[in-house]
C-alpha cells in the first residue's frame, strides 16, 4: 500500500486512484450488457454503484475483479494497465469481490470456507487450531457469534452473508467490492458491516459498494456511479444528492408514488384462520385471521419464527399442534400440493436454493408450479410460450436472451420471475417472504402496486418483510412475532415502527418462549 | 491480447452457437464418424446383415439405457440393472419351464413368462425407488445392494450353474429375437418404440418436466409442489420396466440364464446415457442421445471384430476411451479455456 493511500483518511479528489476500468464493454454471446463504461476507485473512498436490475452492476464488478473478461476496454491498477486472467489473479492484486449470490461450499464448515484454498498449514498438515482461532477472531470482529465449526448448510442466509464478509476481510483487500451485501442482512448486522467498512476506508482501502437501499448509500458512500441499461449515466459526489435524485438517475424518470392507494376493508370475511399452531422448537400457539383483500404483515427479527410458521401453514413443515380454517371450514394441509389445492401459494425468500432452477431457461421455471394448467398428459408448449410472454409483460422481466439460463439473470429479474411463477397458479391467498430482496427502487414500486392490485381483486396477502417502509407502506395490519410467539397484531395508529420494535423485542405484548436455533 | 478494442463479441457469438450445435449433434457426428471408419476398415461393415446385427445388439443396452436416462435425469442412479436382467431372465425361464408340464410348450406359456417378467421388472424398480426415497438412502448405495441381491438370487436359482429354457418353448419364443417385420428385426422395432415413448414422456409430459426439475434442484422441486418421492420412484419403475422389456427380447437369444448374464450391463447403459449428453449429476437428459450412445458402443465392438489392427480383447479399453473423450467434448468449455 502506498503512503498516499494511508494518508487518505478524507476522501477527496486528491486521493490516488487505485483501480479503474476504462471504456469497458461486455457481451454475453449476442447480448450486449455493458457499453463503454469507465469507473475509478480511489483509495479511502466508498464508491457506490447504482442501477436498476439488469443494469450491469454485477457484470461490471465481476470484470473489475477478474471473474469476467471485458469484451473491450482495459483495467488499470495504480495507473498501470493490468489484466486479470481470472478471479485468483484479481485477488493476488488485492481486489476482493463479495458476490451478490453467496459463494460458499454448503457442506463445509464456516472455518473451512473462510480459509478455502488458502488453508493455514504447519509443515504438510493443516493447522486446524490456527484456522479456528483466526476464524473466531474474524467473526468476533463482526460480532457474529456462530461457531466456526458449524456447517454452512445449517446457517440462515444472513449468517452466511456474514461468513462471506469475514472471508473477504481475512483476505486483506486493497480494493474491496461488495455486491449487495445487505440484501439479506438485518438492521444490526448492517450497522456492524458499516463499522467495518468505515474502518477499512480509514485504512485507505478503496471500496465499491452496490446496493438498492438508497438510505444506505447516503449513509456510507462518498461518491456514486449510476448505470442504466449498461451505460454510464454519471459519477458524482453523494453530498447534495437526495434519494429521489438517485432514483431518478437510475430509472430515468420520477417515481411518483412508491406505494399503492388501498382501502383496507375491516369488515371483509375471514378467508384463512390459523389457530394455535405450534412447530417444535420454533413456533408456539400462533393464531391469526386473514381477511379477504387485506395485506397482513408479519414483522419480527430473524429467528422469530415467521418463516417456520408460514411453512407450517402451507405444509412444508410439520405442525405439532393447531388447526387451520379456510373460509370457515377446517382444512388439512400436509403438503404444498394441499395448499395449492386450497388456493394458497408461497413465495420463498431463498430464490436460489428453493425458488428457481438456475440451470434452466425461463419457460420451465415459470410454469413449474402450475404445470397441470398446461396440460395433464402433454405439455402445451404454445400455451407455455404465451404465459411467458404475458409474465414478461406483466412483471417487466428484462432478460437479454429469453433462452439463457435463469442463473445468468440479474438478481432482480430472477426475483420478478419467481413472483411470476407463484402467481401462475392464480392463488387466492399469497404468502410472500421478502418480495423485494435485491430489487431496484423502480421495480419495488411496481411490485408494491402489483400487490395492491391483487388485494383490489379480492385476493389476500401475507407479507413477511424485514424492510420497515415496505411493512408500513403495504400492510393493513401487522402481526409481530418474537421468539416463536405472535406478540401482538397491530392495527390503526399502533401500526408504527416504535410499536413494532417494542413487540419484536418482547418489551410489549405476549411473552415469547425461548427458542434455541 | 491487451489491445484496446478486442472485438470478442462477434467471435464469442459464433463460437457459442457452434457449441450449442456441437453439443446437440456431437453424438450423431461421432456415430457417423464411426460408420465411416467401419466402412473404411471393412466393406462388409455396411452390409445389411452386419447393420441389422449392430442394431439388434444395441437394442438390449439401448432399451435399458432409455430407462436409465429417466433415473439419471431425475438425479438418481441405478447400478442394479445388469443383475436385475439376469434375475428376471432366470425367473422367466424357471416359470416357463414349470408351466410346460401343465400348459405345454405353447404361446400361453411364453405370454405368462412375459407377464412375470414385466411384473418383476416393475417390482424390482419400485423396490429400488421406494427404499431410496422413503428410506432416505443414497440411490447409489441402495442399487449397489440390490445389484448384489439380484445377482445372487439368479445364482441360487441356477444352483451355481445355468438355467436353460425348455426346448419346445424356445421354438415358440424364437421369433421375438430372430423374427422381423418388413425386414426390420423385432428387437430393433421394440427399441425404436421404447425410444419414441421415452422421448415423448421425458420431453413432452409434466412427468418428464418434473424429472428435469428434481434433477436440477430437489429443493426447488419440492417448493414447486412436486411429489418428489413419487416421481423419483416412478423413474426407477420405468427403469425396471425397460430392463424387463430388454430381458424379454434377450431370453430367446441364448435360451439360458446364469450368474454371468448381464454382467456390466449397468455400466454400458450408464455409458450410453452419458455419451448421449445426459448429465450424470441430473437436471438434463436426452433420449435420442442415449439411443445414439447405445448404438455407438455396439458399433465399436463390431468394428473391432472386423479388424485385426486392435485385438478384440481391447474392446473395453476402446469403449472406455470413447466415453471419456465424448464427455470431454461435450463439456464445451475446453474450447474457451484454450482460446484464452
Ligand atoms: N453469464 C451471463 N450470460 C448471459 N447473460 C448474462 C450473464 N451475466 C449477466 N447477464 C445479463 O447481463 C445483464 C446485466 O446483469 P447484471 O447481473 O450485471 O445486473 P445487475 O445490475 O447486477 O442487476 P441486479 O440489481 O438485479 O443484481 C442482465 O440482463 C443479465 O441477464
Ligand atoms: Mg447484481
PDB file of N, CA and C in Angstrom, chain A residues 27 30 70-74 85 311 316 336-337 346 352-357 359-360 363-364 367-369 371 375-379 381 384 421, chain B residues 1-2 4-9 12-13 16 200 203-206 209-210 212-213 216-217 219-227 279 282-283 340:
ATOM      1  N   UNK A  27     -20.146  -8.313 -23.726  1.00  0.00           N
ATOM      2  CA  UNK A  27     -21.266  -9.027 -24.335  1.00  0.00           C
ATOM      3  C   UNK A  27     -21.235 -10.471 -23.870  1.00  0.00           C
ATOM      4  N   UNK A  30     -24.692 -12.926 -27.967  1.00  0.00           N
ATOM      5  CA  UNK A  30     -25.167 -11.801 -28.759  1.00  0.00           C
ATOM      6  C   UNK A  30     -25.736 -10.682 -27.886  1.00  0.00           C
ATOM      7  N   UNK A  70     -13.420  -8.437 -19.972  1.00  0.00           N
ATOM      8  CA  UNK A  70     -14.188  -7.473 -20.762  1.00  0.00           C
ATOM      9  C   UNK A  70     -14.111  -7.836 -22.244  1.00  0.00           C
ATOM     10  N   UNK A  71     -15.175  -7.533 -22.987  1.00  0.00           N
ATOM     11  CA  UNK A  71     -15.106  -7.747 -24.435  1.00  0.00           C
ATOM     12  C   UNK A  71     -14.208  -6.695 -25.048  1.00  0.00           C
ATOM     13  N   UNK A  72     -14.249  -5.480 -24.497  1.00  0.00           N
ATOM     14  CA  UNK A  72     -13.264  -4.477 -24.873  1.00  0.00           C
ATOM     15  C   UNK A  72     -13.086  -3.547 -23.688  1.00  0.00           C
ATOM     16  N   UNK A  73     -11.975  -2.801 -23.723  1.00  0.00           N
ATOM     17  CA  UNK A  73     -11.687  -1.909 -22.612  1.00  0.00           C
ATOM     18  C   UNK A  73     -10.568  -2.465 -21.759  1.00  0.00           C
ATOM     19  N   UNK A  74     -10.090  -1.648 -20.843  1.00  0.00           N
ATOM     20  CA  UNK A  74      -8.908  -2.032 -20.068  1.00  0.00           C
ATOM     21  C   UNK A  74      -9.048  -1.691 -18.597  1.00  0.00           C
ATOM     22  N   UNK A  85      -6.498 -12.392 -15.346  1.00  0.00           N
ATOM     23  CA  UNK A  85      -6.904 -13.541 -16.157  1.00  0.00           C
ATOM     24  C   UNK A  85      -8.076 -14.261 -15.520  1.00  0.00           C
ATOM     25  N   UNK A 311     -44.266 -21.818   6.763  1.00  0.00           N
ATOM     26  CA  UNK A 311     -44.002 -23.122   6.159  1.00  0.00           C
ATOM     27  C   UNK A 311     -44.878 -24.200   6.786  1.00  0.00           C
ATOM     28  N   UNK A 316     -45.107 -27.328   4.388  1.00  0.00           N
ATOM     29  CA  UNK A 316     -43.713 -27.660   4.112  1.00  0.00           C
ATOM     30  C   UNK A 316     -42.989 -28.082   5.386  1.00  0.00           C
ATOM     31  N   UNK A 336     -47.423 -29.075   0.164  1.00  0.00           N
ATOM     32  CA  UNK A 336     -47.609 -27.893  -0.660  1.00  0.00           C
ATOM     33  C   UNK A 336     -48.713 -28.134  -1.687  1.00  0.00           C
ATOM     34  N   UNK A 337     -48.846 -29.397  -2.104  1.00  0.00           N
ATOM     35  CA  UNK A 337     -49.897 -29.728  -3.060  1.00  0.00           C
ATOM     36  C   UNK A 337     -51.271 -29.427  -2.463  1.00  0.00           C
ATOM     37  N   UNK A 346     -47.042 -19.817  -1.947  1.00  0.00           N
ATOM     38  CA  UNK A 346     -45.951 -19.335  -1.103  1.00  0.00           C
ATOM     39  C   UNK A 346     -44.775 -18.902  -1.964  1.00  0.00           C
ATOM     40  N   UNK A 352     -32.579 -18.761  -4.770  1.00  0.00           N
ATOM     41  CA  UNK A 352     -31.566 -19.607  -5.379  1.00  0.00           C
ATOM     42  C   UNK A 352     -31.707 -21.049  -4.894  1.00  0.00           C
ATOM     43  N   UNK A 353     -31.950 -21.218  -3.589  1.00  0.00           N
ATOM     44  CA  UNK A 353     -31.990 -22.553  -3.015  1.00  0.00           C
ATOM     45  C   UNK A 353     -33.308 -23.264  -3.213  1.00  0.00           C
ATOM     46  N   UNK A 354     -34.423 -22.532  -3.174  1.00  0.00           N
ATOM     47  CA  UNK A 354     -35.692 -23.235  -3.294  1.00  0.00           C
ATOM     48  C   UNK A 354     -36.673 -22.557  -4.247  1.00  0.00           C
ATOM     49  N   UNK A 355     -36.224 -21.525  -4.921  1.00  0.00           N
ATOM     50  CA  UNK A 355     -37.154 -20.818  -5.789  1.00  0.00           C
ATOM     51  C   UNK A 355     -37.047 -21.171  -7.252  1.00  0.00           C
ATOM     52  N   UNK A 356     -35.865 -21.074  -7.809  1.00  0.00           N
ATOM     53  CA  UNK A 356     -35.720 -21.212  -9.261  1.00  0.00           C
ATOM     54  C   UNK A 356     -34.717 -22.295  -9.623  1.00  0.00           C
ATOM     55  N   UNK A 357     -34.950 -22.912 -10.787  1.00  0.00           N
ATOM     56  CA  UNK A 357     -33.985 -23.864 -11.339  1.00  0.00           C
ATOM     57  C   UNK A 357     -32.986 -23.050 -12.145  1.00  0.00           C
ATOM     58  N   UNK A 359     -30.269 -23.638 -13.635  1.00  0.00           N
ATOM     59  CA  UNK A 359     -29.644 -24.142 -14.859  1.00  0.00           C
ATOM     60  C   UNK A 359     -30.642 -24.250 -16.017  1.00  0.00           C
ATOM     61  N   UNK A 360     -31.839 -23.767 -15.800  1.00  0.00           N
ATOM     62  CA  UNK A 360     -32.829 -23.869 -16.867  1.00  0.00           C
ATOM     63  C   UNK A 360     -33.250 -22.488 -17.343  1.00  0.00           C
ATOM     64  N   UNK A 363     -38.912 -20.455 -19.346  1.00  0.00           N
ATOM     65  CA  UNK A 363     -40.213 -21.092 -19.581  1.00  0.00           C
ATOM     66  C   UNK A 363     -40.501 -22.214 -18.579  1.00  0.00           C
ATOM     67  N   UNK A 364     -39.638 -23.215 -18.459  1.00  0.00           N
ATOM     68  CA  UNK A 364     -39.954 -24.272 -17.490  1.00  0.00           C
ATOM     69  C   UNK A 364     -40.009 -23.763 -16.058  1.00  0.00           C
ATOM     70  N   UNK A 367     -43.562 -22.150 -15.389  1.00  0.00           N
ATOM     71  CA  UNK A 367     -44.757 -22.987 -15.362  1.00  0.00           C
ATOM     72  C   UNK A 367     -44.668 -24.141 -14.368  1.00  0.00           C
ATOM     73  N   UNK A 368     -43.525 -24.280 -13.694  1.00  0.00           N
ATOM     74  CA  UNK A 368     -43.301 -25.480 -12.889  1.00  0.00           C
ATOM     75  C   UNK A 368     -44.356 -25.678 -11.799  1.00  0.00           C
ATOM     76  N   UNK A 369     -44.732 -24.616 -11.140  1.00  0.00           N
ATOM     77  CA  UNK A 369     -45.661 -24.744 -10.026  1.00  0.00           C
ATOM     78  C   UNK A 369     -47.089 -24.989 -10.507  1.00  0.00           C
ATOM     79  N   UNK A 371     -47.978 -26.576 -13.411  1.00  0.00           N
ATOM     80  CA  UNK A 371     -47.774 -27.397 -14.609  1.00  0.00           C
ATOM     81  C   UNK A 371     -49.062 -28.015 -15.148  1.00  0.00           C
ATOM     82  N   UNK A 375     -51.564 -28.671 -19.361  1.00  0.00           N
ATOM     83  CA  UNK A 375     -51.777 -29.985 -19.957  1.00  0.00           C
ATOM     84  C   UNK A 375     -51.464 -31.082 -18.979  1.00  0.00           C
ATOM     85  N   UNK A 376     -52.380 -32.018 -18.830  1.00  0.00           N
ATOM     86  CA  UNK A 376     -52.140 -33.099 -17.882  1.00  0.00           C
ATOM     87  C   UNK A 376     -51.359 -34.231 -18.521  1.00  0.00           C
ATOM     88  N   UNK A 377     -51.561 -34.435 -19.815  1.00  0.00           N
ATOM     89  CA  UNK A 377     -50.857 -35.522 -20.488  1.00  0.00           C
ATOM     90  C   UNK A 377     -49.645 -34.993 -21.250  1.00  0.00           C
ATOM     91  N   UNK A 378     -49.891 -34.067 -22.130  1.00  0.00           N
ATOM     92  CA  UNK A 378     -48.803 -33.473 -22.901  1.00  0.00           C
ATOM     93  C   UNK A 378     -48.768 -31.977 -22.591  1.00  0.00           C
ATOM     94  N   UNK A 379     -47.566 -31.476 -22.336  1.00  0.00           N
ATOM     95  CA  UNK A 379     -47.460 -30.051 -22.030  1.00  0.00           C
ATOM     96  C   UNK A 379     -47.646 -29.241 -23.314  1.00  0.00           C
ATOM     97  N   UNK A 381     -46.745 -26.476 -25.312  1.00  0.00           N
ATOM     98  CA  UNK A 381     -45.653 -25.508 -25.390  1.00  0.00           C
ATOM     99  C   UNK A 381     -46.132 -24.125 -25.773  1.00  0.00           C
ATOM    100  N   UNK A 384     -47.450 -22.415 -22.927  1.00  0.00           N
ATOM    101  CA  UNK A 384     -46.344 -22.006 -22.065  1.00  0.00           C
ATOM    102  C   UNK A 384     -45.694 -20.732 -22.583  1.00  0.00           C
ATOM    103  N   UNK A 421     -43.812 -16.863 -11.301  1.00  0.00           N
ATOM    104  CA  UNK A 421     -44.025 -18.306 -11.173  1.00  0.00           C
ATOM    105  C   UNK A 421     -45.120 -18.599 -10.141  1.00  0.00           C
TER     106      UNK A 421
ATOM    107  N   UNK B   1      -3.407  -9.562 -27.119  1.00  0.00           N
ATOM    108  CA  UNK B   1      -4.458  -9.809 -26.152  1.00  0.00           C
ATOM    109  C   UNK B   1      -4.955  -8.517 -25.531  1.00  0.00           C
ATOM    110  N   UNK B   2      -3.999  -7.608 -25.220  1.00  0.00           N
ATOM    111  CA  UNK B   2      -4.428  -6.452 -24.453  1.00  0.00           C
ATOM    112  C   UNK B   2      -4.759  -5.247 -25.335  1.00  0.00           C
ATOM    113  N   UNK B   4      -6.810  -2.510 -27.123  1.00  0.00           N
ATOM    114  CA  UNK B   4      -7.977  -1.890 -26.524  1.00  0.00           C
ATOM    115  C   UNK B   4      -9.277  -2.426 -27.082  1.00  0.00           C
ATOM    116  N   UNK B   5      -9.330  -2.566 -28.382  1.00  0.00           N
ATOM    117  CA  UNK B   5     -10.591  -2.991 -28.975  1.00  0.00           C
ATOM    118  C   UNK B   5     -10.532  -4.445 -29.422  1.00  0.00           C
ATOM    119  N   UNK B   6     -10.538  -5.317 -28.443  1.00  0.00           N
ATOM    120  CA  UNK B   6     -10.664  -6.719 -28.825  1.00  0.00           C
ATOM    121  C   UNK B   6     -12.104  -6.943 -29.199  1.00  0.00           C
ATOM    122  N   UNK B   7     -12.360  -7.204 -30.434  1.00  0.00           N
ATOM    123  CA  UNK B   7     -13.767  -7.399 -30.748  1.00  0.00           C
ATOM    124  C   UNK B   7     -14.160  -8.841 -30.540  1.00  0.00           C
ATOM    125  N   UNK B   8     -14.344  -9.145 -29.261  1.00  0.00           N
ATOM    126  CA  UNK B   8     -14.623 -10.533 -28.920  1.00  0.00           C
ATOM    127  C   UNK B   8     -16.091 -10.875 -29.126  1.00  0.00           C
ATOM    128  N   UNK B   9     -16.896  -9.794 -29.143  1.00  0.00           N
ATOM    129  CA  UNK B   9     -18.333 -10.040 -29.182  1.00  0.00           C
ATOM    130  C   UNK B   9     -18.730 -10.969 -30.323  1.00  0.00           C
ATOM    131  N   UNK B  12     -17.268 -14.529 -29.888  1.00  0.00           N
ATOM    132  CA  UNK B  12     -17.904 -15.379 -28.876  1.00  0.00           C
ATOM    133  C   UNK B  12     -19.310 -15.776 -29.323  1.00  0.00           C
ATOM    134  N   UNK B  13     -19.929 -14.906 -30.124  1.00  0.00           N
ATOM    135  CA  UNK B  13     -21.250 -15.256 -30.602  1.00  0.00           C
ATOM    136  C   UNK B  13     -21.191 -16.518 -31.470  1.00  0.00           C
ATOM    137  N   UNK B  16     -20.275 -19.584 -29.522  1.00  0.00           N
ATOM    138  CA  UNK B  16     -21.277 -20.145 -28.618  1.00  0.00           C
ATOM    139  C   UNK B  16     -22.367 -20.885 -29.392  1.00  0.00           C
ATOM    140  N   UNK B 200     -41.200 -38.965 -25.794  1.00  0.00           N
ATOM    141  CA  UNK B 200     -42.443 -38.237 -25.525  1.00  0.00           C
ATOM    142  C   UNK B 200     -42.599 -38.007 -24.023  1.00  0.00           C
ATOM    143  N   UNK B 203     -39.801 -35.488 -22.678  1.00  0.00           N
ATOM    144  CA  UNK B 203     -39.730 -34.120 -23.189  1.00  0.00           C
ATOM    145  C   UNK B 203     -41.070 -33.415 -23.313  1.00  0.00           C
ATOM    146  N   UNK B 204     -42.140 -34.181 -23.334  1.00  0.00           N
ATOM    147  CA  UNK B 204     -43.402 -33.513 -23.631  1.00  0.00           C
ATOM    148  C   UNK B 204     -44.438 -33.606 -22.516  1.00  0.00           C
ATOM    149  N   UNK B 205     -44.177 -34.373 -21.487  1.00  0.00           N
ATOM    150  CA  UNK B 205     -45.207 -34.526 -20.453  1.00  0.00           C
ATOM    151  C   UNK B 205     -44.796 -33.842 -19.147  1.00  0.00           C
ATOM    152  N   UNK B 206     -45.765 -33.549 -18.301  1.00  0.00           N
ATOM    153  CA  UNK B 206     -45.460 -32.990 -16.982  1.00  0.00           C
ATOM    154  C   UNK B 206     -44.502 -33.896 -16.200  1.00  0.00           C
ATOM    155  N   UNK B 209     -41.005 -33.212 -17.277  1.00  0.00           N
ATOM    156  CA  UNK B 209     -40.579 -31.902 -16.786  1.00  0.00           C
ATOM    157  C   UNK B 209     -40.212 -31.990 -15.321  1.00  0.00           C
ATOM    158  N   UNK B 210     -40.988 -32.780 -14.568  1.00  0.00           N
ATOM    159  CA  UNK B 210     -40.694 -32.918 -13.143  1.00  0.00           C
ATOM    160  C   UNK B 210     -39.367 -33.639 -12.925  1.00  0.00           C
ATOM    161  N   UNK B 212     -36.740 -33.423 -14.841  1.00  0.00           N
ATOM    162  CA  UNK B 212     -35.709 -32.394 -15.043  1.00  0.00           C
ATOM    163  C   UNK B 212     -35.593 -31.518 -13.792  1.00  0.00           C
ATOM    164  N   UNK B 213     -36.752 -31.113 -13.274  1.00  0.00           N
ATOM    165  CA  UNK B 213     -36.745 -30.188 -12.139  1.00  0.00           C
ATOM    166  C   UNK B 213     -36.092 -30.830 -10.921  1.00  0.00           C
ATOM    167  N   UNK B 216     -32.372 -31.074 -11.330  1.00  0.00           N
ATOM    168  CA  UNK B 216     -31.582 -29.842 -11.207  1.00  0.00           C
ATOM    169  C   UNK B 216     -31.582 -29.304  -9.797  1.00  0.00           C
ATOM    170  N   UNK B 217     -32.682 -29.407  -9.082  1.00  0.00           N
ATOM    171  CA  UNK B 217     -32.665 -28.947  -7.697  1.00  0.00           C
ATOM    172  C   UNK B 217     -33.886 -29.493  -6.972  1.00  0.00           C
ATOM    173  N   UNK B 219     -34.820 -29.343  -3.929  1.00  0.00           N
ATOM    174  CA  UNK B 219     -35.481 -28.407  -3.014  1.00  0.00           C
ATOM    175  C   UNK B 219     -36.457 -27.510  -3.791  1.00  0.00           C
ATOM    176  N   UNK B 220     -36.001 -27.010  -4.925  1.00  0.00           N
ATOM    177  CA  UNK B 220     -36.871 -26.169  -5.751  1.00  0.00           C
ATOM    178  C   UNK B 220     -38.081 -26.984  -6.197  1.00  0.00           C
ATOM    179  N   UNK B 221     -37.843 -28.230  -6.567  1.00  0.00           N
ATOM    180  CA  UNK B 221     -38.948 -29.082  -6.993  1.00  0.00           C
ATOM    181  C   UNK B 221     -39.953 -29.232  -5.855  1.00  0.00           C
ATOM    182  N   UNK B 222     -39.453 -29.436  -4.661  1.00  0.00           N
ATOM    183  CA  UNK B 222     -40.331 -29.602  -3.514  1.00  0.00           C
ATOM    184  C   UNK B 222     -41.152 -28.341  -3.281  1.00  0.00           C
ATOM    185  N   UNK B 223     -40.518 -27.202  -3.398  1.00  0.00           N
ATOM    186  CA  UNK B 223     -41.210 -25.920  -3.229  1.00  0.00           C
ATOM    187  C   UNK B 223     -42.103 -25.614  -4.419  1.00  0.00           C
ATOM    188  N   UNK B 224     -42.050 -26.421  -5.452  1.00  0.00           N
ATOM    189  CA  UNK B 224     -42.924 -26.211  -6.596  1.00  0.00           C
ATOM    190  C   UNK B 224     -44.043 -27.244  -6.590  1.00  0.00           C
ATOM    191  N   UNK B 225     -44.366 -27.733  -5.425  1.00  0.00           N
ATOM    192  CA  UNK B 225     -45.492 -28.649  -5.245  1.00  0.00           C
ATOM    193  C   UNK B 225     -45.363 -29.918  -6.081  1.00  0.00           C
ATOM    194  N   UNK B 226     -44.139 -30.405  -6.231  1.00  0.00           N
ATOM    195  CA  UNK B 226     -43.933 -31.660  -6.941  1.00  0.00           C
ATOM    196  C   UNK B 226     -43.778 -32.773  -5.902  1.00  0.00           C
ATOM    197  N   UNK B 227     -44.457 -33.896  -6.131  1.00  0.00           N
ATOM    198  CA  UNK B 227     -44.281 -35.053  -5.249  1.00  0.00           C
ATOM    199  C   UNK B 227     -42.943 -35.692  -5.586  1.00  0.00           C
ATOM    200  N   UNK B 279     -26.753 -35.394 -18.337  1.00  0.00           N
ATOM    201  CA  UNK B 279     -25.783 -35.047 -17.309  1.00  0.00           C
ATOM    202  C   UNK B 279     -25.866 -36.015 -16.151  1.00  0.00           C
ATOM    203  N   UNK B 282     -27.600 -34.988 -13.092  1.00  0.00           N
ATOM    204  CA  UNK B 282     -29.041 -34.775 -13.168  1.00  0.00           C
ATOM    205  C   UNK B 282     -29.428 -33.418 -13.738  1.00  0.00           C
ATOM    206  N   UNK B 283     -30.709 -33.284 -14.033  1.00  0.00           N
ATOM    207  CA  UNK B 283     -31.218 -31.996 -14.483  1.00  0.00           C
ATOM    208  C   UNK B 283     -31.275 -31.818 -15.986  1.00  0.00           C
ATOM    209  N   UNK B 340      -8.095 -18.838 -24.450  1.00  0.00           N
ATOM    210  CA  UNK B 340      -7.704 -17.749 -23.557  1.00  0.00           C
ATOM    211  C   UNK B 340      -6.210 -17.482 -23.619  1.00  0.00           C
TER     212      UNK B 340
END
